[in-house]
XYZ file of N, CA, C and O in Angstrom:
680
model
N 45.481 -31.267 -69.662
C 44.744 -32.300 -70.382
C 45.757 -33.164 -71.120
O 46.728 -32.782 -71.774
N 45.235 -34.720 -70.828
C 46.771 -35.084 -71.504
C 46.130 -35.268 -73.113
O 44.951 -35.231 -73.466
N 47.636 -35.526 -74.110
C 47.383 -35.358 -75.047
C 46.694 -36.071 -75.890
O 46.248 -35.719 -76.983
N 46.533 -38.050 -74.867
C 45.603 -38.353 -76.234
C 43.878 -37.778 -75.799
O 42.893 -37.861 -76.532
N 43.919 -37.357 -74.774
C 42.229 -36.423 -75.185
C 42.239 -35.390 -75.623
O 41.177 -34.834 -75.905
N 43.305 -34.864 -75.799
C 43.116 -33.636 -77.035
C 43.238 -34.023 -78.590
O 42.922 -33.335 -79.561
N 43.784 -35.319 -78.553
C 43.889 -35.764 -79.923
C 42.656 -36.235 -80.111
O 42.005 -35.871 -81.090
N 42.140 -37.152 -79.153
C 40.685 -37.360 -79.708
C 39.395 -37.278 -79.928
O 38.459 -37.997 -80.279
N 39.741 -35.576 -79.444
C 38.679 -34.912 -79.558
C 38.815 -33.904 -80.563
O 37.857 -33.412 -81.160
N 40.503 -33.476 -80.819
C 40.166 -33.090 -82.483
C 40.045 -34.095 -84.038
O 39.811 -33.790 -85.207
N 40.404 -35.704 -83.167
C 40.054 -36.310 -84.046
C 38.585 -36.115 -84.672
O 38.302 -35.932 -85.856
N 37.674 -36.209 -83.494
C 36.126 -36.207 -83.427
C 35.759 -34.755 -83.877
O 35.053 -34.634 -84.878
N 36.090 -33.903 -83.362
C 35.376 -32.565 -84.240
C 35.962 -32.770 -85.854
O 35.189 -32.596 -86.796
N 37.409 -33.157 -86.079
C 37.544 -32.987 -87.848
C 36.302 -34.034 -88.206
O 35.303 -33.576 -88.761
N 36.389 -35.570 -87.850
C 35.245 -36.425 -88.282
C 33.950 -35.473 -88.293
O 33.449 -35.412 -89.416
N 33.390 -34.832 -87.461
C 32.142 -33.839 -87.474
C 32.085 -32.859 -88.801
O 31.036 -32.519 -89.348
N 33.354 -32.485 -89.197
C 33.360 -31.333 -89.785
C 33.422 -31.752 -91.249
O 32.913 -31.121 -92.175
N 34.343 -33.289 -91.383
C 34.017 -33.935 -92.764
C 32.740 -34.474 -93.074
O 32.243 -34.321 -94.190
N 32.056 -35.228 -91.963
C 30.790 -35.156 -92.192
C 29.852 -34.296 -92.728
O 28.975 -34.545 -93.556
N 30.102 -33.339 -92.217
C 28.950 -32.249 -92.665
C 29.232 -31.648 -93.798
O 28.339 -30.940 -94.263
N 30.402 -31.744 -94.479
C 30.959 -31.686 -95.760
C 30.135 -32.180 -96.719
O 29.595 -31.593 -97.657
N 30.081 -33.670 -96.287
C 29.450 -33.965 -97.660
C 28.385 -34.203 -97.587
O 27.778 -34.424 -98.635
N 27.479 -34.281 -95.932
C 26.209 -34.024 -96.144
C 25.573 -32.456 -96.513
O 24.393 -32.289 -96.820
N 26.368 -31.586 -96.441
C 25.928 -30.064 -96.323
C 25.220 -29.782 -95.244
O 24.942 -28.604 -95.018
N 24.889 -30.579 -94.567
C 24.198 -29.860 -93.333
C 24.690 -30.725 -92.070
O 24.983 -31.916 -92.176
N 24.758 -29.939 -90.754
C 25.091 -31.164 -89.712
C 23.987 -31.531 -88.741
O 23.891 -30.552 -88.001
N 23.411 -32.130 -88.499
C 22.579 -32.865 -87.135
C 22.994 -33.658 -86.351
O 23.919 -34.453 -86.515
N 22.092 -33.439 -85.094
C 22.497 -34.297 -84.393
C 21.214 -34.805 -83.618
O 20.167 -34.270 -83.983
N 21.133 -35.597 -82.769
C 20.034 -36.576 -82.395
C 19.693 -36.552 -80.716
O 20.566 -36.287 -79.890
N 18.506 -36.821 -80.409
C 18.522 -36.498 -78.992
C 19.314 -37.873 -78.116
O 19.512 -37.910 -76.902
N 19.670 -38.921 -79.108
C 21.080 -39.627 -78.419
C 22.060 -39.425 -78.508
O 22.854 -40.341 -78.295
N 22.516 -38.188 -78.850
C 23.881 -37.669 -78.822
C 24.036 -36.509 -77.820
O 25.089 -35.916 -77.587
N 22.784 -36.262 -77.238
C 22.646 -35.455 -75.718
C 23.193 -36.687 -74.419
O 23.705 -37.719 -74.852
N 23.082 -36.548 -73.123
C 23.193 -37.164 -72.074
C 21.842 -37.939 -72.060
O 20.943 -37.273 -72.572
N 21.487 -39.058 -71.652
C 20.636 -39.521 -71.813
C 19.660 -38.853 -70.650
O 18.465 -39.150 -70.651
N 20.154 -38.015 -69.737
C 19.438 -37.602 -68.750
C 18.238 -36.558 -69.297
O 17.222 -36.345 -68.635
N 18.417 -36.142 -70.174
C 17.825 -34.903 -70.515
C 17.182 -35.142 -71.096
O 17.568 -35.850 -72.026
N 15.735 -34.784 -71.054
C 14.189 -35.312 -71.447
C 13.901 -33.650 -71.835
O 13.347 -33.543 -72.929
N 14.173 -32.345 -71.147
C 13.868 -31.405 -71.729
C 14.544 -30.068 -71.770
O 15.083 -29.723 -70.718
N 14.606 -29.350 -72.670
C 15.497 -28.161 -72.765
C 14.867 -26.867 -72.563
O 13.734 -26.920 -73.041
N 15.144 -25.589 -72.000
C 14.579 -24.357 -72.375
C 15.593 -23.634 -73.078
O 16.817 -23.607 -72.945
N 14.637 -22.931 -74.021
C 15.637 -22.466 -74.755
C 15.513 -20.275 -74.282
O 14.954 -19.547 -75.102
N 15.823 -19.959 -73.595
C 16.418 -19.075 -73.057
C 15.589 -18.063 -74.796
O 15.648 -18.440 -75.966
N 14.759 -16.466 -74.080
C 15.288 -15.257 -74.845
C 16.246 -15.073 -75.367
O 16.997 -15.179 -74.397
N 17.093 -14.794 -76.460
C 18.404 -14.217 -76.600
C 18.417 -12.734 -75.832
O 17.581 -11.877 -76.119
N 19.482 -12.513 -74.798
C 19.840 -11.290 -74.648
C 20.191 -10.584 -75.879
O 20.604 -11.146 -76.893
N 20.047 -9.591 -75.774
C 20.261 -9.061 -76.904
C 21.314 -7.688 -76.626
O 20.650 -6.802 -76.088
N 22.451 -7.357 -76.795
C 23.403 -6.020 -76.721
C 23.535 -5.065 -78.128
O 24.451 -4.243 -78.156
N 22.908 -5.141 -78.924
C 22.557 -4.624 -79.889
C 21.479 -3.643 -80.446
O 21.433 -2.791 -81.333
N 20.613 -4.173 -79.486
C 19.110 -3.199 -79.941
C 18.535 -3.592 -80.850
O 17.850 -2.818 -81.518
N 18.650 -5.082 -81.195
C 17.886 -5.012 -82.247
C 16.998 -6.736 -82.072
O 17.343 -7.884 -82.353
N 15.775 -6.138 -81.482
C 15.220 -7.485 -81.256
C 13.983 -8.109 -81.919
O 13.038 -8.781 -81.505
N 14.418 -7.551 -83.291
C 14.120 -8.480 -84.372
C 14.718 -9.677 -84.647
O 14.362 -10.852 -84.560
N 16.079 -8.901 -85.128
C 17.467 -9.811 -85.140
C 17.087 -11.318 -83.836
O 16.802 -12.471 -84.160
N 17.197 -10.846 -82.609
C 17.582 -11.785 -81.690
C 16.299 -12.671 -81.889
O 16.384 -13.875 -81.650
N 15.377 -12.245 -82.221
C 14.399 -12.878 -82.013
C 14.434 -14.489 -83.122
O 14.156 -15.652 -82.829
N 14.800 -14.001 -84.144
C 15.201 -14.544 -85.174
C 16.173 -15.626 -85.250
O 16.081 -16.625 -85.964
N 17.269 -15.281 -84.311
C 18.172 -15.834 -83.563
C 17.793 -17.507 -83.364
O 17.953 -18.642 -83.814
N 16.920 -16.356 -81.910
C 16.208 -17.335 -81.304
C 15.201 -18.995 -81.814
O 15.035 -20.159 -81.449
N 14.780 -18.019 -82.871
C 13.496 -18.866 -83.469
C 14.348 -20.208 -84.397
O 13.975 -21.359 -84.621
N 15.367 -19.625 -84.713
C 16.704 -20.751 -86.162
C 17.146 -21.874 -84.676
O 16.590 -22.972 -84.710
N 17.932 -21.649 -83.658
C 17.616 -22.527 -82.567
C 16.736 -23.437 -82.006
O 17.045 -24.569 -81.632
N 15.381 -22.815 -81.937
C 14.635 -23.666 -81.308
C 13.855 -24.727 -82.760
O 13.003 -25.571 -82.485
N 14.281 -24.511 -84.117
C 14.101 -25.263 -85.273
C 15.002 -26.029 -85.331
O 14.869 -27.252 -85.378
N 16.242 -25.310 -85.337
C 17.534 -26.653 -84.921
C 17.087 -27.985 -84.058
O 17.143 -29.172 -84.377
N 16.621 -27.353 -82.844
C 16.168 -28.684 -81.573
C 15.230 -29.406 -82.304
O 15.342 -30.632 -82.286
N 14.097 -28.768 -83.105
C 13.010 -29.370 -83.651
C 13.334 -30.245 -84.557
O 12.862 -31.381 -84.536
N 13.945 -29.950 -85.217
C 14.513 -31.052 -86.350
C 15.641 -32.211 -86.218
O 15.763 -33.217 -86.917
N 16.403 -31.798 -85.160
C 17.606 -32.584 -84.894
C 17.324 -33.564 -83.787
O 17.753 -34.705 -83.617
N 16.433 -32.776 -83.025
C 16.370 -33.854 -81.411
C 15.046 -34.274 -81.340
O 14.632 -34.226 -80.182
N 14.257 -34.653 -82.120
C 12.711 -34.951 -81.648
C 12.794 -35.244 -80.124
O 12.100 -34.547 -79.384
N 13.570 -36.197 -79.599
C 13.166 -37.095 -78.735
C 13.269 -36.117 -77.051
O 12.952 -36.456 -75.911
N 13.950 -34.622 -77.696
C 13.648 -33.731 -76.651
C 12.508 -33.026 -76.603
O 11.892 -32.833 -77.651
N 11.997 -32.482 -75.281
C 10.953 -31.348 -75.244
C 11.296 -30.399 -74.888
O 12.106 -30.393 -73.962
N 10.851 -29.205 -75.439
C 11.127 -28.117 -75.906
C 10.214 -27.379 -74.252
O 8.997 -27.485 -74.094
N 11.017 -26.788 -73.378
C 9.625 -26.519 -72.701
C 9.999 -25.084 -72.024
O 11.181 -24.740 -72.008
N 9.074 -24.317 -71.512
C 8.865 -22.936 -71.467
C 9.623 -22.738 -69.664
O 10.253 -21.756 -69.273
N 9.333 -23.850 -68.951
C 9.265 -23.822 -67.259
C 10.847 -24.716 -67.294
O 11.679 -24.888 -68.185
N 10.764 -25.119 -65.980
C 11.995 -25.982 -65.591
C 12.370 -27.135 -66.490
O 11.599 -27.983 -66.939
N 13.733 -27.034 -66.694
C 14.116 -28.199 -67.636
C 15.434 -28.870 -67.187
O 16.158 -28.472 -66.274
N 15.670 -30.165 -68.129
C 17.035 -30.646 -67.652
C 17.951 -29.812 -67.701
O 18.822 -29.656 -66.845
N 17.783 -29.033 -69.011
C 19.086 -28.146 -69.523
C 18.230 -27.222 -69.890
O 17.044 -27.253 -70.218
N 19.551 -25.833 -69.714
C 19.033 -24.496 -70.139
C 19.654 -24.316 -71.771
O 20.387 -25.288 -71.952
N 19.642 -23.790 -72.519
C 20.089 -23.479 -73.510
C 19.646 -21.456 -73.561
O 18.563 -20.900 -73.745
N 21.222 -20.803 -73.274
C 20.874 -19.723 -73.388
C 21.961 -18.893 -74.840
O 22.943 -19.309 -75.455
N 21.534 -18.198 -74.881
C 22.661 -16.876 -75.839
C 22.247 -15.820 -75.990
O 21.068 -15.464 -75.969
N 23.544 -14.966 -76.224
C 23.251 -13.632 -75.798
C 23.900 -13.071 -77.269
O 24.950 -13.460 -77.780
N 22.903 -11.972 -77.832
C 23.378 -11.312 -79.229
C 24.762 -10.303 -78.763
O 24.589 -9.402 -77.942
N 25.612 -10.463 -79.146
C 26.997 -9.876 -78.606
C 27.343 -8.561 -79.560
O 27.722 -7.490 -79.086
N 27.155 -8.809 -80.972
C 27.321 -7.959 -81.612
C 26.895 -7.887 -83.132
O 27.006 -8.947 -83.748
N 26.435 -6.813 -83.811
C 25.784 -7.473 -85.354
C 26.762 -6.084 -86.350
O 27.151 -4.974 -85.987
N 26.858 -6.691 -87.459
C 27.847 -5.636 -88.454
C 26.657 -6.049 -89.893
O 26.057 -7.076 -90.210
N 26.732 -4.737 -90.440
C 26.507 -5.183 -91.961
C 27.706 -4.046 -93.065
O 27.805 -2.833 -93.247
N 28.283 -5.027 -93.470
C 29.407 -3.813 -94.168
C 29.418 -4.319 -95.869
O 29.110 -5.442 -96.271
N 29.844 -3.193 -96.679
C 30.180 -3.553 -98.020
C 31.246 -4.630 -98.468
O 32.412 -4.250 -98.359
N 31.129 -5.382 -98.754
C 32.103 -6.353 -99.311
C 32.801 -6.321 -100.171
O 34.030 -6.292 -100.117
N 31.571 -6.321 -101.871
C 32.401 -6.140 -103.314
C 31.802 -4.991 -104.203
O 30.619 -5.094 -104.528
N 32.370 -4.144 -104.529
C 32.110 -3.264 -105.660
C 32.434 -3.421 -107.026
O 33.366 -4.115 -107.432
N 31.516 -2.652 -107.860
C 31.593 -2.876 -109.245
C 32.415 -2.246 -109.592
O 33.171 -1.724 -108.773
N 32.587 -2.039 -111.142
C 33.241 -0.899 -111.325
C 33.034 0.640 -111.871
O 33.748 1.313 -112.615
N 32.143 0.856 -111.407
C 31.210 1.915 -111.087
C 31.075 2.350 -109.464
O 30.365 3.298 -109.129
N 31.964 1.415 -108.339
C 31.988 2.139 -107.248
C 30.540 1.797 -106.371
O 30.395 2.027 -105.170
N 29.655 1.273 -107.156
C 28.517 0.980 -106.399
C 28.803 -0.443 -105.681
O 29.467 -1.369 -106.148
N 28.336 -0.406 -104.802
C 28.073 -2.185 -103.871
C 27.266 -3.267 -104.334
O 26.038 -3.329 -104.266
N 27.934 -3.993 -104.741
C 27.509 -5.094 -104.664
C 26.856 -6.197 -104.371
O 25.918 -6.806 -104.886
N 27.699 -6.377 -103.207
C 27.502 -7.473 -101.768
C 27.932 -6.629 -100.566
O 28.768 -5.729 -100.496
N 27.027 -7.238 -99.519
C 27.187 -6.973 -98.388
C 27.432 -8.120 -97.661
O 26.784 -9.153 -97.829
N 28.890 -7.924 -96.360
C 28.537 -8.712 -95.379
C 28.116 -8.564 -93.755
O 28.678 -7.916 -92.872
N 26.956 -9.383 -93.701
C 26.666 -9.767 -92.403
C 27.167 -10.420 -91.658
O 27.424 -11.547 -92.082
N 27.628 -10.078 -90.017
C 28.457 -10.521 -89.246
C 27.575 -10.546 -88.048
O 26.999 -9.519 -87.689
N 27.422 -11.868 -87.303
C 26.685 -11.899 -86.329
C 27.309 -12.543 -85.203
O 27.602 -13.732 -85.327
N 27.521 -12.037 -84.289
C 28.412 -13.009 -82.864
C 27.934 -12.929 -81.911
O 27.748 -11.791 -81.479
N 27.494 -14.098 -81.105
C 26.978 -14.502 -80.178
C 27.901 -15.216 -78.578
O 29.101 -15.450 -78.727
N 27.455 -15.416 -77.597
C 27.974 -16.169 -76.637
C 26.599 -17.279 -76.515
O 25.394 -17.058 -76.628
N 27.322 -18.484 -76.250
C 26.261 -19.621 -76.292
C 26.571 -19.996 -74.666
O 27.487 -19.674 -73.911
N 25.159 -20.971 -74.471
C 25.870 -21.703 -72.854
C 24.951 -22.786 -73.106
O 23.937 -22.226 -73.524
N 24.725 -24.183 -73.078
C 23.967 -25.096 -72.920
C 24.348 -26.064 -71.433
O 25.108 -27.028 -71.351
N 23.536 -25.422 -70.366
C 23.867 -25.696 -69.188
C 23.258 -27.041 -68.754
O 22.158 -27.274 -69.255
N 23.836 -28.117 -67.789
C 22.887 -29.300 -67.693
C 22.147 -29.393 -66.255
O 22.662 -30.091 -65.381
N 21.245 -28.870 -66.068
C 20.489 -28.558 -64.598
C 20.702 -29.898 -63.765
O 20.928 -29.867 -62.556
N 20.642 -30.707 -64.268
C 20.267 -32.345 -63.660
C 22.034 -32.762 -62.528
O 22.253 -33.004 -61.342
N 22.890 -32.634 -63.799
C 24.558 -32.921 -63.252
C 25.121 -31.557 -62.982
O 26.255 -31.470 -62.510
N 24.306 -30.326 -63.286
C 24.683 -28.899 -62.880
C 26.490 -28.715 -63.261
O 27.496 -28.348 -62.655
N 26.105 -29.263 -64.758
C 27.156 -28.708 -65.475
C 27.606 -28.146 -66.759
O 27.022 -28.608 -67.739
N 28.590 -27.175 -67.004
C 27.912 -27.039 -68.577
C 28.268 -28.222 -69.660
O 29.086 -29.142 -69.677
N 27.309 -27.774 -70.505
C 27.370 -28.900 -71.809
C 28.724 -28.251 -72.514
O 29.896 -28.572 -72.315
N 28.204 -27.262 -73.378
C 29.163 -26.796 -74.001
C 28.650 -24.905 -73.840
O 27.573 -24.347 -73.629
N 29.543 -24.598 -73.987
C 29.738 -22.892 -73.691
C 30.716 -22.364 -74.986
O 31.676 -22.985 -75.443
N 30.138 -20.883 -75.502
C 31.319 -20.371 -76.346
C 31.025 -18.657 -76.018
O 29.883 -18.219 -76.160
N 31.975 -17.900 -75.644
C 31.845 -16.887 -75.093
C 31.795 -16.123 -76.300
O 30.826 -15.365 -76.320
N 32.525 -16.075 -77.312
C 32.421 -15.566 -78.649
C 32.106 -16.610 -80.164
O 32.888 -17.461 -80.588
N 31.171 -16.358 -80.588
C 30.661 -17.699 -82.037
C 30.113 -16.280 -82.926
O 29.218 -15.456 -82.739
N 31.290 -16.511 -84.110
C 30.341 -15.660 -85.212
C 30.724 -16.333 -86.630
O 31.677 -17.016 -87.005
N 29.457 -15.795 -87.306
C 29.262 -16.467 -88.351
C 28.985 -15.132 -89.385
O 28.652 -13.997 -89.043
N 29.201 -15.579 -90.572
C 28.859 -14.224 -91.539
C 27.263 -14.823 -93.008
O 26.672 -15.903 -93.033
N 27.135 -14.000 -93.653
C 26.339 -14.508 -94.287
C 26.174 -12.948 -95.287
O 25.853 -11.829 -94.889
N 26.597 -13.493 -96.943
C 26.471 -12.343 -97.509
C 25.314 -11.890 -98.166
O 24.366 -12.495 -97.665
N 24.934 -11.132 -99.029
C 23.983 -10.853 -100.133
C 23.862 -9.759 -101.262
O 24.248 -8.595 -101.160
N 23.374 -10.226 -102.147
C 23.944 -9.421 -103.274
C 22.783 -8.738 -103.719
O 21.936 -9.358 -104.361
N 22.554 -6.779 -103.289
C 22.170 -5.989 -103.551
C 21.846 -6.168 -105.275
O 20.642 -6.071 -105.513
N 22.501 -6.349 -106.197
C 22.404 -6.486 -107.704
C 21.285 -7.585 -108.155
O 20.460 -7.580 -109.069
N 21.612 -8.571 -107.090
C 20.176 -9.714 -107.520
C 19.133 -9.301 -106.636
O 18.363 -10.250 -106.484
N 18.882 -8.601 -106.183
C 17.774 -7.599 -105.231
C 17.879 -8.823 -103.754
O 16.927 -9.402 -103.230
N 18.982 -8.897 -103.473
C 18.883 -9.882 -101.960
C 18.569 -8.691 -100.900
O 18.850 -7.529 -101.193
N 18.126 -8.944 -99.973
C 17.951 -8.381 -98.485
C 18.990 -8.181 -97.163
O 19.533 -9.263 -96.938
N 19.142 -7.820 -96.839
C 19.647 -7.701 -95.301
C 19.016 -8.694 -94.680
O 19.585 -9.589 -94.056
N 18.402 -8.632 -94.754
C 16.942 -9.478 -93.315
C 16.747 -10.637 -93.669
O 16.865 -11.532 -92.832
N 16.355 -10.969 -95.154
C 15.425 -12.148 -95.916
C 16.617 -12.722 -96.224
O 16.502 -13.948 -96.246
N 18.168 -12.185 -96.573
C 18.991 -12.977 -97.205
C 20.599 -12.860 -96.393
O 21.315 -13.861 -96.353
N 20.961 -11.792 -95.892
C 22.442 -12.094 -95.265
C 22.134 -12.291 -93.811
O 22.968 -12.800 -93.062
N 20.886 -11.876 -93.372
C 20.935 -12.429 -91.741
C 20.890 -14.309 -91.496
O 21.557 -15.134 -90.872
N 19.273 -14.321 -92.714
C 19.575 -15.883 -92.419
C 20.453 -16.697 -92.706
O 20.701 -17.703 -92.042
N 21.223 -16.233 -94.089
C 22.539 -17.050 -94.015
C 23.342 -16.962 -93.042
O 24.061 -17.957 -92.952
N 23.545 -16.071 -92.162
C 24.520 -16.179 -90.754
C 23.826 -16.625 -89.893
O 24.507 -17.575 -89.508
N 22.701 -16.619 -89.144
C 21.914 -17.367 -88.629
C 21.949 -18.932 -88.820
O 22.056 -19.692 -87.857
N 21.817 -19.518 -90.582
C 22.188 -20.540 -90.554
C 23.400 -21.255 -90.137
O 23.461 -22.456 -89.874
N 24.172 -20.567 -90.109
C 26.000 -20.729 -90.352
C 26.138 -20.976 -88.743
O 26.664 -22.029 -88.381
N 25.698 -20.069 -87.796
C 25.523 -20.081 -86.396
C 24.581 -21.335 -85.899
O 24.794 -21.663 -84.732
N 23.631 -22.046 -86.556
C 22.933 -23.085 -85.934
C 24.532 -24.439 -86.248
O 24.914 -25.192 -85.352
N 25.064 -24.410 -87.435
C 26.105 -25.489 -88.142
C 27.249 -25.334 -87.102
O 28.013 -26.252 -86.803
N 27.291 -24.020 -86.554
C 28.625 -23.905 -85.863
C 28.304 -24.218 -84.361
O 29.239 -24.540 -83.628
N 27.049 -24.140 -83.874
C 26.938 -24.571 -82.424
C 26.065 -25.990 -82.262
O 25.518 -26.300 -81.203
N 26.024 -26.738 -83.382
C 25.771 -28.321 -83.429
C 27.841 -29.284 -83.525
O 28.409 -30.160 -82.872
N 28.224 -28.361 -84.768
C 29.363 -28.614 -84.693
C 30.365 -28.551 -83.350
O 31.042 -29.556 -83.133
N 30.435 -27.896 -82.829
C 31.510 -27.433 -81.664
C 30.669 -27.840 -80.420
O 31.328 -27.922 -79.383
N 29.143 -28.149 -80.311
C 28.164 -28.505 -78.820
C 28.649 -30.268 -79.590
O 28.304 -31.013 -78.672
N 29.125 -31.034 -80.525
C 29.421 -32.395 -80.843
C 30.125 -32.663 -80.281
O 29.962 -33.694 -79.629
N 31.213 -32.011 -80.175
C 32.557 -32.301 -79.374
C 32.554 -32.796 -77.670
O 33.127 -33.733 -77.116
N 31.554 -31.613 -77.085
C 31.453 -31.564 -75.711
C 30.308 -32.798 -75.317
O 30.378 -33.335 -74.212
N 29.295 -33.183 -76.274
C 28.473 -34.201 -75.534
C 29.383 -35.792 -76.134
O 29.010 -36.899 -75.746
């Protein structure tokens, strides 16, 4: 690859990444897809974990991503332009910070996925990441959750990181 398309495509992901800086959140628009693509499926998460709550959950922060970011796509169950799949690769919940009393604190959640957003129409991929993880903590002391509070913060972190890095490729 020569080098000014590697330059200007990390020009364009840092621009992505300052953006979302100071908006705090990143979107993107169903004109920042191929204009070919009128509709997406968004794929089960496989799941390698056993835990298909989790994936499900996954799943559901994705297909809200599309909802909010792309109106101008349809969301559809049967044949589509593009597939949008991922597979739950691996999930951790470990202690982070202790008091000083030895008890826990915070916990972190670690969630990693493989993404593929395939384009049926030009039968090519959009963007692909074989490994994407994101963490998301919570603090046992303010009565936070596993579920209600460090999954969705990594969940969220995982929708920011595959709008961010799927920017680059469309």
């Amino acid at each position: 690859m020569p080098f000014r398309n590697v330059s200007r495509i990390l020009c364009f992901v840092a621009i992505a990444l300052f953006a979302g800086l100071l908006s705090g959140c990143y979107s993107f628009t169903a004109s920042t897809l191929p204009s070919h693509i009128k509709t997406v499926k968004i794929h089960e998460v496989e799941d390698k974990t056993l835990d298909p709550v989790l994936a499900n959950n996954i799943r559901e922060g994705v297909v809200e991503m599309f909802r909010k970011n792309a109106g101008g796509v349809r969301l559809v169950t049967g044949e589509a332009n593009a597939d949008f799949e991922m597979t739950l690769l691996s999930y951790t919940n470990k202690p982070e910070n202790y008091n000083s009393n030895s008890d826990v604190e915070t916990y972190r959640v670690t969630i990693r996925v493989s993404v593929k957003f395939f384009d049926n129409v030009k039968e090519k991929v959009i963007y692909e990441s074989k490994s994407l993880s994101a963490e998301g903590t919570y603090d046992v002391q303010a009565n936070e959750t596993e579920d209600r509070h460090g999954q969705a913060r990594a969940i969220e972190k995982l929708q920011d990181l595959i709008i961010t890095n799927a920017l680059a490729k469309w």
